[in-house]
């Protein structure tokens, strides 16, 4: 399957998820949020399939559905001309995250896959990978319905203990998200 077909399939899936959540939600007021932000990437010391280098920035658009103490976040991350791989021109990373919340604190996990458009060779993609998320999310006092979120992300390849125990703090990536709740 080509990059265009894969990306199109993922976008259709995200759209269907968004429509189903908004149509079937029992209490839609205040349970939905659209977010936009940026993520600062690292050159991961263990997970070498990722095409990012230290200081690369990507931009994220996401939809969140909040219910009780958890939220589902569906989004697409976009990076243009990352430094990690000189041949890569653009990276699209769809993701689905399940995040638990308590007041301003957030913790969760997600599943991702990166699709890369390249100059010299054919387009390519990574295998499915995962991330842990830990962060803070606060209302902006002077702007009704707006929030700001600060998060740390740790990407990893597999749910295997031998891979997870190779954790290094220098591999943590950071993001900031501005959200509009409706």
C-alpha positions as a printed Julia matrix, in Angstrom:
182×3 Matrix{Float64}:
   0.0    0.0    0.0
   1.38   3.42  -0.91
   1.9    6.28   1.48
  -1.04   8.2    0.0
  -3.43   5.27   0.45
  -2.22   4.58   4.02
  -2.54   8.21   5.0
  -5.96   8.51   3.36
  -7.18   5.41   5.23
  -5.97   6.8    8.55
  -7.62  10.2    7.9
 -10.93   8.5    7.05
 -10.69   6.44  10.26
 -10.05   9.57  12.33
 -12.97  11.35  10.67
 -15.32   8.4   11.33
 -14.2    8.3   14.97
 -14.86  12.03  15.34
 -18.33  11.77  13.77
 -19.33   8.74  15.85
 -18.22  10.36  19.11
 -20.05  13.61  18.45
 -23.24  11.92  17.23
 -23.52   9.35  20.02
 -22.28  11.4   22.97
 -24.89  11.59  25.76
 -23.59  14.84  27.23
 -21.73  16.66  24.45
 -21.37  20.02  26.28
 -17.78  20.4   27.47
 -16.69  16.88  26.5
 -14.97  17.82  23.26
 -11.76  19.68  22.59
  -9.8   20.69  19.51
  -6.09  21.21  20.14
  -3.12  22.5   18.19
   0.49  22.68  19.24
   4.12  21.77  18.73
   6.39  18.9   19.76
  10.17  19.09  20.22
  11.82  15.83  19.17
  15.0   14.06  20.23
  17.36  11.72  18.45
  16.25   8.61  20.35
  19.18   6.62  21.76
  17.5    3.18  21.4
  14.68   3.55  18.86
  16.66   4.26  15.67
  13.76   3.89  13.2
  12.44   7.36  14.1
  13.53   9.99  11.54
  13.93  12.85  14.03
  17.04  14.56  15.36
  17.56  16.73  18.43
  15.63  19.96  18.11
  13.28  18.93  15.28
   9.82  20.44  15.68
   6.53  18.98  14.5
   3.03  20.42  14.67
   0.01  18.57  16.03
  -3.71  18.92  15.39
  -5.91  16.77  17.63
  -9.47  16.08  18.66
 -10.14  14.97  22.24
 -13.21  13.32  23.69
 -13.37  13.63  27.5
 -15.43  11.22  29.59
 -15.03  10.97  33.35
 -11.4   10.5   34.38
 -10.12   9.72  30.88
  -9.94  11.13  27.4
  -9.31   9.8   23.91
  -7.04  11.93  21.77
  -6.92  11.4   18.0
  -4.46  13.52  16.08
  -1.96  13.96  13.29
   1.57  15.26  13.82
   3.3   17.0   10.87
   6.98  17.81  10.4
   8.62  19.42   7.37
  12.3   18.89   6.49
  13.43  17.22   9.73
  17.17  17.14  10.38
  17.32  13.45  11.38
  17.22  12.15   7.79
  18.31  14.51   5.0
  16.29  12.62   2.37
  12.97  12.97   4.25
  10.91  16.01   3.22
   7.72  15.55   5.28
   6.56  13.3    8.11
   2.93  12.63   8.99
   2.32  10.78  12.26
  -1.28   9.81  13.04
  -1.79   8.84  16.66
  -4.39   7.59  19.09
  -3.82   8.24  22.8
  -5.71   7.18  25.92
  -4.97   9.66  28.69
  -6.14   9.58  32.31
  -6.65  12.85  34.13
  -6.86  14.13  37.7
  -7.38  17.89  38.05
  -4.43  19.33  36.1
  -2.37  16.11  35.88
  -2.32  13.82  32.83
  -0.83  10.36  32.24
  -1.43   7.92  29.42
  -0.19   5.94  26.49
  -0.64   6.01  22.74
  -0.06   4.23  19.47
   1.59   5.96  16.47
   2.91   5.32  12.97
   5.02   7.77  10.95
   4.71   8.15   7.16
   7.59   9.87   5.36
   7.73  11.46   1.91
  11.25  11.36   0.5
  13.26  12.91  -2.35
  15.55  10.21  -3.68
  13.87   6.97  -2.77
  10.26   5.89  -2.55
   8.14   6.99   0.36
   8.48   4.91   3.5
   6.95   4.47   6.92
   7.89   3.23  10.36
   6.44   0.21  12.04
   3.74   0.89  14.63
   5.25   2.29  17.82
   4.02   3.55  21.18
   4.49   6.4   23.62
   4.03   7.18  27.28
   2.63  10.64  28.04
   2.92  12.57  31.29
   1.88  16.2   31.67
  -0.16  19.11  32.97
  -3.3   20.64  31.47
  -4.7   23.93  32.79
  -7.56  26.3   31.97
  -6.45  29.73  30.81
  -8.17  32.02  33.36
  -8.86  35.04  31.16
 -10.01  33.04  28.08
 -13.18  30.99  28.51
 -13.02  27.44  27.15
  -9.28  27.62  26.31
  -6.65  25.36  27.89
  -2.9   24.9   27.7
  -1.18  21.55  28.04
   2.5   20.78  28.68
   3.55  17.16  28.15
   6.53  14.84  28.14
   6.52  11.94  25.65
   8.63   8.8   25.64
   8.48   6.78  22.39
   9.25   3.06  22.35
   9.08   0.2   19.84
   7.56  -2.72  21.71
   5.77  -3.61  24.91
   8.69  -5.81  26.01
  10.45  -5.37  29.32
  13.96  -5.63  27.81
  13.14  -2.67  25.53
  11.37  -0.6   28.22
  14.19  -0.99  30.73
  16.5    0.86  28.3
  14.67   4.06  29.26
  16.78   7.2   29.25
  15.65  10.65  30.37
  17.49  12.23  27.45
  14.99  10.55  25.07
  11.99  12.42  26.48
  10.32  14.74  23.98
   8.19  17.73  24.96
   5.0   19.25  23.6
   2.73  22.2   24.22
  -0.93  22.22  23.15
  -3.47  25.01  23.07
  -7.0   23.61  23.3
 -10.52  24.9   22.75
 -13.17  23.03  24.75
 -16.77  22.86  23.52
